[in-house]
Amino acid sequence: MERFLSRCAEYIFNSHKNELHEICLVFPNRRAGVFFNDYLQKQLSAPVIGPKIITVNEFISDYSPLHQGEKLQLISILYEIFQKHTRTSESFDDFYFWGEVLLTDFNDIDNYLVNAKDLFTNLADLKEIEGLFDYLTPEQKAAIERFWGSLAGTGQKAHHEKFISIWQKLYPVYSDFKKYLQAKQLAYSGMISREVIEKFQVEEPYFEFKKYYIVGLNALNNCEKTFFNLLKKKQLVAFLWDYDRFYLDDKINNAGRFIRENLKQFPPPEDFNLNITPFLEKKNIKLVAVSSNYGQAQGIPKFLKEIKAGFKKEFDNTAVVLADESLLYPALGAIPDDFGTVNVTMGYPVKNSVVYGFILLLINLLKNKRIDENGKPVMYHRFVTDILNHQLLGNIETEKTAEFLENLKEKNRITVPVGEIDFSTLHRLIFQLPEKVENYSRWFLEILGSFYEIVKSNETENQLLAELIFSIYQAIEKLGSVVSDLVETQKREISNAVYFRLFGQYLGQVSVAFEGEPLSGMQVLGILETRCLDFENLVILGLNENKWPRKFTAPSFI
């Protein structure tokens, strides 16, 4: 079976045997670069300095002096500028969601090099949009109502006028926002790409390497196309595409849309020979309907048993692809030990961990704290018992905890003064709730720091648990730094709702990497990590609607 990256490695080696250090290879992700490196090493007979390997995002942003800002920081700046132009009385909390929408729109505008002034030009007078809102679905009208207030209370004409007045202000907001960021050497990702493209339109670009190879990309935005065209005009670039004629020649099949455009605009070298008809080769495909996630994972041993005779402990022989990341633990537990090393490339999301579950219980404490008639903080008993019964506290002052819980049950107490829970230093810390939002992060960090010390001091140290605590600690520390900066320098008030929304976003993106050798054994990976990769055997879990492909439509002003 021919592998795309193996063929690329062979072609590039034959073209640059003695000058590999003078070329740069651009991949869609790091995993593809790791696999390519191994295929390239198999071509070598002596030590050499290898080519530079980089992702497409890093490739363009390396030419810009701007630094990507944190989302909260960018939305806070955007709020000030939006408020200045629209004179809105909207609070930062109410604006935050729409700030995310605007930031995403601005990012798309810049990535696709759209003329923002033309886009945001007044659509016309009221007559041109008289029927516009008649075509909106109830869900769309509800979204607009949440932002501009009740439609019923303002009347149709007033609402049209409101729409136009906001739309007219979007270009000044966009323009001033970018000027402000530029002065601070900050940017969002699309702004960085556009800045590079516009800079190279007025000055001669300098490219460090003699040759660039763009390998295995698919959907290109206009910034990427323009950048690649600059390289193409200087004859410094070659494009190697991974595709199959099955969907390329089928004009109705959207899977081939971007590749058809890419082959026309950026054709591969004529001497690059790749098998582009593997879809026509006979394959053994089985679809198995299973009623549960656990049941899906239990199909893995049966499949591996069927292929055991031809199984090889090589990194490109067999892969388990997860459309649903929550299947990771069941999948790992289902792989038999006699199949050797397993390399997990996707990482374990902390939001599925026991530590994150405990953090959510702490958030419940913050959201539901009350003050009694004596001015002392009290808590509904369920929130307290959930914390005390959690497994992370299972080995800490167990007798005192059991006695306290029994007392709660016997006396049928509804609320609990949190000052009573002082079984240990850690218990006192947990129930000593901070008053101000800007102190939340420090409170979480102190609790996690205590847990980390307990885990590390345990003779039977749980390495994964320690890594989970450390990863969550880093994410909260980063969030706390951003919130503190906004409160201190921009005098911004952050509400509970905004803090916890950000908290979920910061921790929702964090995953713990499993230690292992990436170039040995069976691979377990997510959908996006499979780009450019080829395997002899595939097990795909979670091949369900809205999971493969994942269905998501982002809200937008444009």
XYZ file of C-alpha atoms in Angstrom:
558
model
C 0.000 0.000 0.000
C 1.412 3.386 -1.025
C 1.499 6.082 1.677
C 1.140 9.705 0.593
C 3.832 10.990 2.963
C 6.175 8.147 2.058
C 5.837 9.068 -1.602
C 6.451 12.745 -0.751
C 9.584 11.831 1.211
C 10.932 9.773 -1.679
C 10.253 12.539 -4.196
C 11.758 15.320 -2.053
C 14.844 13.252 -1.209
C 15.516 12.448 -4.860
C 15.104 16.134 -5.739
C 17.304 17.515 -2.918
C 19.678 14.762 -1.830
C 22.524 17.109 -0.928
C 20.530 20.199 0.074
C 17.795 19.013 2.444
C 18.792 21.730 4.934
C 17.932 24.371 2.324
C 14.259 23.454 2.006
C 11.179 24.063 4.167
C 8.154 21.763 4.373
C 4.717 23.101 5.313
C 2.163 20.638 6.718
C -1.419 21.009 8.021
C -0.357 19.749 11.479
C 2.662 18.550 13.446
C 1.685 14.869 13.341
C 2.050 14.789 9.553
C 5.527 16.301 9.929
C 6.559 13.603 12.432
C 5.431 10.802 10.121
C 7.148 12.465 7.145
C 10.435 12.667 9.050
C 10.414 8.936 9.641
C 9.725 8.184 5.972
C 12.531 10.574 5.003
C 14.999 8.876 7.353
C 14.368 5.578 5.576
C 15.693 7.201 2.389
C 18.990 8.218 4.006
C 22.199 6.214 4.106
C 24.255 8.762 6.086
C 23.601 11.545 8.657
C 22.378 14.853 7.179
C 20.899 18.135 8.384
C 17.195 17.771 7.709
C 14.689 20.243 6.262
C 12.679 22.688 8.357
C 9.204 21.355 9.144
C 6.453 23.803 10.083
C 2.653 24.104 10.133
C 0.854 26.437 7.747
C -0.247 28.801 10.555
C 3.292 29.136 11.872
C 4.624 29.606 8.350
C 2.724 32.850 7.709
C 2.719 34.276 11.252
C 6.525 34.016 11.473
C 6.712 37.002 9.088
C 4.707 39.280 11.413
C 5.902 41.192 14.504
C 2.386 41.058 15.982
C 1.474 38.745 18.842
C -1.852 36.987 19.160
C -3.833 38.368 22.096
C -5.948 36.429 24.568
C -9.637 36.278 23.615
C -10.820 38.007 26.818
C -8.306 40.791 26.336
C -9.358 41.295 22.703
C -13.084 41.315 23.505
C -12.535 43.818 26.315
C -10.754 46.186 23.915
C -13.472 45.611 21.318
C -16.158 46.455 23.900
C -14.593 49.860 24.598
C -14.417 50.703 20.905
C -17.922 49.357 20.182
C -19.281 51.394 23.101
C -17.564 54.544 21.838
C -19.099 54.281 18.362
C -22.581 52.993 19.199
C -23.134 54.796 22.529
C -24.667 51.588 23.825
C -25.506 51.267 27.512
C -24.984 47.513 27.302
C -22.849 45.971 30.039
C -19.674 44.041 29.289
C -21.431 40.839 30.388
C -24.219 41.353 27.834
C -21.740 42.296 25.126
C -19.382 39.351 25.669
C -21.261 36.847 23.491
C -21.652 39.336 20.642
C -18.029 40.335 21.091
C -17.076 36.730 20.319
C -19.278 36.837 17.208
C -17.725 40.119 16.005
C -14.194 38.858 16.673
C -14.887 35.735 14.623
C -16.355 37.846 11.794
C -13.364 40.192 11.792
C -11.070 37.160 11.709
C -12.896 35.759 8.659
C -12.845 39.154 6.922
C -9.075 39.344 7.268
C -8.371 35.706 6.471
C -10.260 36.082 3.194
C -8.901 39.590 2.438
C -12.395 41.048 2.184
C -12.778 44.807 1.681
C -14.316 45.561 5.070
C -15.460 49.053 4.099
C -17.502 47.693 1.190
C -18.861 44.855 3.278
C -20.039 47.083 6.104
C -21.366 49.853 3.889
C -24.928 50.797 4.695
C -27.094 48.197 2.985
C -29.383 51.058 1.896
C -32.336 52.963 3.279
C -35.229 51.373 5.074
C -37.120 50.629 1.859
C -34.433 48.213 0.675
C -34.796 46.029 3.745
C -38.496 46.476 4.500
C -39.118 42.760 4.079
C -35.782 41.553 5.465
C -36.943 40.360 8.873
C -40.027 38.645 7.483
C -37.788 35.847 6.266
C -36.072 35.196 9.599
C -36.826 32.003 11.492
C -38.220 32.304 15.041
C -34.801 31.225 16.376
C -33.036 33.999 14.418
C -35.554 36.598 15.621
C -35.039 35.412 19.189
C -31.271 35.865 18.830
C -31.732 39.427 17.550
C -34.207 40.170 20.340
C -31.676 39.105 22.963
C -29.143 41.581 21.580
C -31.353 44.593 20.763
C -34.247 44.089 23.131
C -37.805 42.992 22.524
C -39.127 43.319 19.001
C -42.649 43.551 20.299
C -41.877 46.657 22.323
C -40.142 48.635 19.586
C -42.127 48.026 16.450
C -40.931 46.792 13.082
C -39.737 50.133 11.698
C -37.767 51.002 14.820
C -36.109 47.601 14.682
C -35.070 48.105 11.053
C -33.581 51.457 11.968
C -31.704 49.863 14.851
C -30.294 47.230 12.519
C -29.043 49.846 10.055
C -27.572 52.074 12.762
C -25.577 49.146 14.181
C -24.491 47.986 10.729
C -23.259 51.477 9.829
C -21.019 51.486 12.881
C -19.338 48.134 12.252
C -16.705 49.414 9.830
C -15.546 52.231 12.170
C -15.459 49.667 14.996
C -13.446 47.242 12.836
C -11.043 49.977 11.700
C -10.414 51.510 15.136
C -10.114 48.077 16.740
C -7.311 47.112 14.366
C -5.535 50.466 14.823
C -5.601 50.063 18.580
C -4.286 46.495 18.418
C -1.561 47.503 15.960
C -0.335 50.187 18.352
C -0.144 47.582 21.133
C 1.546 44.977 18.874
C -1.456 42.704 19.425
C -3.669 40.914 16.910
C -6.069 38.059 16.256
C -4.942 35.303 13.880
C -6.624 36.647 10.715
C -5.199 40.106 11.346
C -1.693 38.634 11.553
C -2.117 36.869 8.200
C -3.539 39.960 6.497
C -0.766 42.157 7.905
C 1.830 39.849 6.340
C 0.080 39.861 2.948
C -0.354 43.646 2.870
C 3.250 44.164 3.961
C 4.517 42.004 1.107
C 2.461 44.016 -1.383
C 4.534 47.145 -0.683
C 7.915 45.638 0.109
C 9.966 42.819 -1.348
C 9.541 39.681 0.766
C 12.585 37.786 1.912
C 12.339 34.000 1.907
C 14.991 32.119 3.846
C 14.944 28.788 1.995
C 15.701 27.853 -1.584
C 12.597 25.720 -1.902
C 9.271 25.375 -0.071
C 6.959 22.375 -0.262
C 3.290 22.787 0.618
C 2.196 19.283 1.580
C -1.284 17.850 2.056
C -3.356 20.998 2.620
C -6.985 21.216 1.521
C -9.241 24.261 2.142
C -7.151 27.413 1.697
C -8.258 30.910 2.704
C -7.378 33.935 0.562
C -4.407 34.930 2.723
C -2.865 31.510 2.215
C -3.580 31.582 -1.531
C -2.025 35.032 -1.908
C 1.027 34.030 0.132
C 1.502 30.870 -1.915
C 1.170 32.885 -5.119
C 4.064 35.096 -3.974
C 6.197 31.982 -3.605
C 4.940 30.633 -6.922
C 5.916 33.823 -8.820
C 9.442 33.502 -7.448
C 9.505 29.820 -8.427
C 10.333 28.864 -4.856
C 7.484 26.487 -4.153
C 6.039 23.100 -5.099
C 2.632 21.750 -4.084
C 1.999 18.120 -3.196
C -1.710 17.294 -2.850
C -3.308 14.220 -1.282
C -6.507 13.272 -3.146
C -8.379 10.567 -5.034
C -9.983 10.725 -8.468
C -13.147 9.151 -7.029
C -14.316 12.447 -5.561
C -12.148 14.731 -7.697
C -13.964 13.842 -10.938
C -17.416 13.861 -9.328
C -18.446 17.511 -9.654
C -21.443 16.983 -7.378
C -19.284 15.618 -4.556
C -18.275 18.520 -2.270
C -15.363 16.489 -0.904
C -13.430 17.385 -4.056
C -14.338 21.059 -4.244
C -11.207 22.544 -2.677
C -8.838 20.043 -4.262
C -10.244 20.865 -7.723
C -9.517 24.551 -7.076
C -6.056 23.831 -5.660
C -4.972 21.616 -8.567
C -6.029 24.316 -11.015
C -4.334 27.203 -9.193
C -1.350 25.350 -7.710
C -0.645 22.238 -9.813
C 1.840 19.677 -8.446
C 5.172 19.027 -10.204
C 4.763 16.995 -13.386
C 7.294 14.413 -12.189
C 5.493 13.817 -8.875
C 3.797 10.462 -9.400
C 1.167 9.487 -6.892
C -1.420 6.726 -6.982
C -4.660 8.743 -7.157
C -7.071 5.829 -7.556
C -6.785 3.920 -4.235
C -10.556 4.238 -3.723
C -11.030 1.833 -6.637
C -8.953 -0.867 -4.966
C -10.855 -3.618 -3.164
C -11.295 -3.057 0.549
C -12.787 -5.020 3.407
C -15.240 -2.642 5.110
C -17.555 -3.602 7.962
C -20.214 -1.387 9.539
C -21.305 -2.462 13.011
C -24.308 -0.976 14.816
C -23.794 -0.763 18.578
C -26.178 0.688 21.135
C -23.656 2.293 23.507
C -20.259 3.990 23.601
C -18.845 1.203 25.754
C -20.171 -1.356 23.282
C -18.393 0.430 20.411
C -15.074 0.153 22.211
C -15.651 -3.557 22.842
C -15.690 -4.089 19.083
C -11.963 -3.282 18.941
C -10.654 -6.658 20.283
C -12.843 -8.583 17.838
C -11.523 -6.577 14.885
C -7.893 -6.876 16.015
C -8.306 -10.637 16.363
C -9.442 -10.814 12.729
C -6.356 -8.955 11.464
C -3.834 -10.443 13.900
C -2.116 -12.555 11.239
C -1.226 -9.459 9.203
C -0.758 -7.059 12.123
C 2.593 -5.268 12.355
C 3.873 -3.175 15.250
C 4.605 -0.266 12.942
C 3.210 3.244 13.373
C 1.454 3.266 9.983
C -0.090 -0.212 10.134
C -3.171 0.126 12.369
C -5.041 3.126 13.796
C -8.087 3.656 15.994
C -9.795 6.914 14.968
C -12.187 8.551 17.443
C -14.911 10.835 16.132
C -15.999 11.309 19.748
C -13.152 12.112 22.153
C -15.128 10.776 25.135
C -14.490 7.284 23.727
C -10.762 7.519 24.454
C -10.703 5.722 27.817
C -13.069 2.894 26.759
C -10.994 2.442 23.578
C -7.684 2.262 25.465
C -9.129 -0.241 27.910
C -10.395 -2.439 25.080
C -7.086 -2.835 23.205
C -5.537 -6.223 24.171
C -2.086 -6.151 25.801
C -0.621 -8.599 23.300
C -0.828 -5.982 20.537
C 2.076 -4.118 22.099
C 2.679 -0.381 22.268
C -0.221 2.030 21.830
C 0.524 5.672 20.981
C -2.208 8.177 21.844
C -1.728 11.354 19.802
C -4.914 13.214 20.681
C -4.362 13.723 24.410
C -6.942 13.207 27.148
C -9.366 16.151 27.575
C -9.281 17.394 31.168
C -13.025 18.126 31.002
C -13.581 14.345 31.127
C -11.400 13.949 34.227
C -12.175 13.486 37.907
C -10.259 16.704 38.690
C -12.463 18.766 36.386
C -15.519 17.167 38.007
C -14.262 18.377 41.390
C -13.666 21.865 39.973
C -17.303 21.966 38.812
C -18.389 21.202 42.387
C -16.247 24.117 43.592
C -17.968 26.336 41.026
C -21.323 25.262 42.480
C -20.107 26.534 45.854
C -19.232 29.926 44.379
C -22.513 30.216 42.496
C -24.685 29.268 45.467
C -23.048 30.861 48.485
C -25.490 32.645 50.818
C -25.268 34.872 53.892
C -27.486 34.053 56.890
C -29.139 36.495 59.303
C -25.955 36.571 61.396
C -23.868 37.645 58.415
C -22.113 34.278 58.132
C -21.748 32.317 54.871
C -23.942 29.221 54.623
C -24.413 26.610 51.916
C -27.192 24.256 50.882
C -26.301 20.834 52.311
C -26.198 19.028 48.925
C -23.347 21.218 47.616
C -21.352 20.516 50.787
C -21.920 16.753 50.821
C -21.005 16.473 47.114
C -17.616 18.019 47.913
C -16.985 15.956 51.051
C -17.918 12.679 49.349
C -15.703 13.292 46.326
C -12.945 10.747 45.748
C -10.174 13.375 45.770
C -10.969 14.024 49.433
C -11.570 10.352 50.174
C -8.347 9.790 52.170
C -8.247 13.105 54.028
C -9.661 13.106 57.603
C -12.121 10.359 56.740
C -13.367 9.824 60.335
C -14.155 13.496 60.942
C -15.849 13.727 57.550
C -17.996 10.635 58.183
C -19.017 11.936 61.626
C -19.958 15.327 60.182
C -22.036 13.797 57.367
C -23.820 11.511 59.811
C -24.654 14.523 61.984
C -26.106 16.343 58.961
C -28.313 13.366 58.207
C -29.488 12.820 61.787
C -30.426 16.461 62.364
C -31.840 16.820 58.838
C -29.972 20.087 58.331
C -30.826 22.003 55.158
C -28.064 24.619 55.267
C -24.532 24.316 56.590
C -22.373 27.168 57.963
C -19.164 26.690 55.991
C -17.084 27.746 58.975
C -17.915 24.412 60.640
C -15.928 22.482 58.030
C -12.399 22.718 59.389
C -11.310 19.075 59.436
C -7.961 19.896 57.797
C -6.037 22.750 56.202
C -7.360 21.682 52.796
C -10.979 21.551 54.012
C -10.676 25.038 55.497
C -9.192 26.323 52.236
C -11.988 24.829 50.124
C -14.782 26.341 52.228
C -13.110 29.724 52.671
C -14.859 31.176 49.645
C -13.484 34.309 47.938
C -15.730 37.361 47.723
C -14.455 38.981 44.509
C -14.327 37.467 41.017
C -10.711 38.539 40.536
C -9.774 36.305 43.500
C -11.476 33.164 42.165
C -8.463 32.008 40.160
C -6.099 32.332 43.120
C -8.512 30.246 45.248
C -8.673 27.483 42.614
C -4.869 27.511 42.308
C -4.302 27.143 46.046
C -6.660 24.156 46.184
C -5.071 22.495 43.144
C -1.594 23.164 44.537
C -2.545 21.342 47.748
C -3.922 18.367 45.811
C -0.766 18.245 43.669
C 1.462 18.048 46.766
C -0.701 15.260 48.209
C -0.561 13.238 44.974
C 3.214 13.699 44.543
C 3.884 12.678 48.150
C 1.886 9.472 47.781
C 4.074 6.381 47.498
C 1.860 4.964 44.741
C 1.862 8.194 42.739
C -0.821 8.446 40.062
C 1.127 10.075 37.218
C -1.934 10.816 35.088
C -3.748 12.452 38.029
C -0.691 14.621 38.737
C -0.529 15.645 35.058
C -4.250 16.470 35.039
C -3.921 18.688 38.111
C -0.852 20.412 36.664
C -2.520 21.061 33.276
C -5.656 22.511 34.890
C -3.454 24.613 37.185
C -1.659 26.134 34.192
C -4.941 26.941 32.405
C -6.457 28.648 35.473
C -3.213 30.519 36.111
C -3.375 31.869 32.557
C -7.030 32.867 32.969
C -6.286 34.547 36.292
C -3.493 36.590 34.734
C -5.785 37.843 31.958
C -8.649 38.674 34.364
C -6.287 40.526 36.739
C -4.903 42.563 33.856
C -8.410 43.594 32.759
C -9.480 44.527 36.273
C -6.315 46.470 37.101
C -5.386 48.142 33.802
C -8.729 48.505 32.025
C -10.847 48.895 35.191
C -13.218 46.281 33.812
C -15.741 44.575 36.078
C -15.986 40.844 35.414
C -19.196 39.148 36.524
C -19.599 35.561 37.693
C -21.324 34.674 34.408
C -18.470 35.958 32.230
C -15.775 34.440 34.456
C -17.345 30.988 34.426
C -17.969 31.186 30.668
C -14.284 31.946 30.153
C -13.365 29.277 32.675
C -15.195 26.657 30.620
C -13.552 27.858 27.398
C -10.020 27.843 28.814
C -10.300 24.423 30.410
C -12.394 22.962 27.594
C -9.406 23.247 25.242
C -6.873 21.656 27.596
C -5.771 18.064 27.160
C -3.073 15.975 28.784
C -0.645 14.337 26.376
C 0.078 10.675 27.009
C 3.743 9.765 27.145
C 4.807 7.429 24.387
C 6.836 6.908 21.257
C 4.922 8.505 18.340
C 6.588 6.277 15.761
C 5.874 2.870 17.199
C 2.831 0.704 17.735
C -0.855 1.217 17.160
C -2.043 4.817 16.807
C -5.103 6.254 18.594
C -6.042 9.643 17.176
C -8.808 12.131 16.402
C -10.287 12.981 13.008
C -8.217 16.087 12.238
C -4.968 14.329 13.161
C -5.477 11.829 10.328
C -4.764 14.427 7.627
C -2.069 13.206 5.211
C -1.798 9.863 7.047
C -2.437 6.399 5.588
C -2.925 3.121 7.474
C -3.338 -0.491 6.464
C -6.096 -1.080 9.041
C -8.569 1.417 10.506
C -11.049 1.163 13.363
C -13.387 4.183 13.442
C -15.448 4.713 16.593
C -18.327 7.175 16.850
C -19.251 7.127 13.161
C -22.563 8.792 13.957
C -24.577 11.757 12.714
C -23.328 15.109 14.036
C -20.090 13.399 15.073
C -18.688 12.521 11.657
C -18.691 15.124 10.321
C -19.333 17.291 13.356
C -22.217 19.671 12.720
C -21.683 23.222 13.940
C -22.841 26.580 12.611
C -21.273 29.614 14.259
C -23.400 32.769 14.760
C -22.354 35.731 12.622
C -23.202 39.339 11.796
C -22.215 38.773 8.178
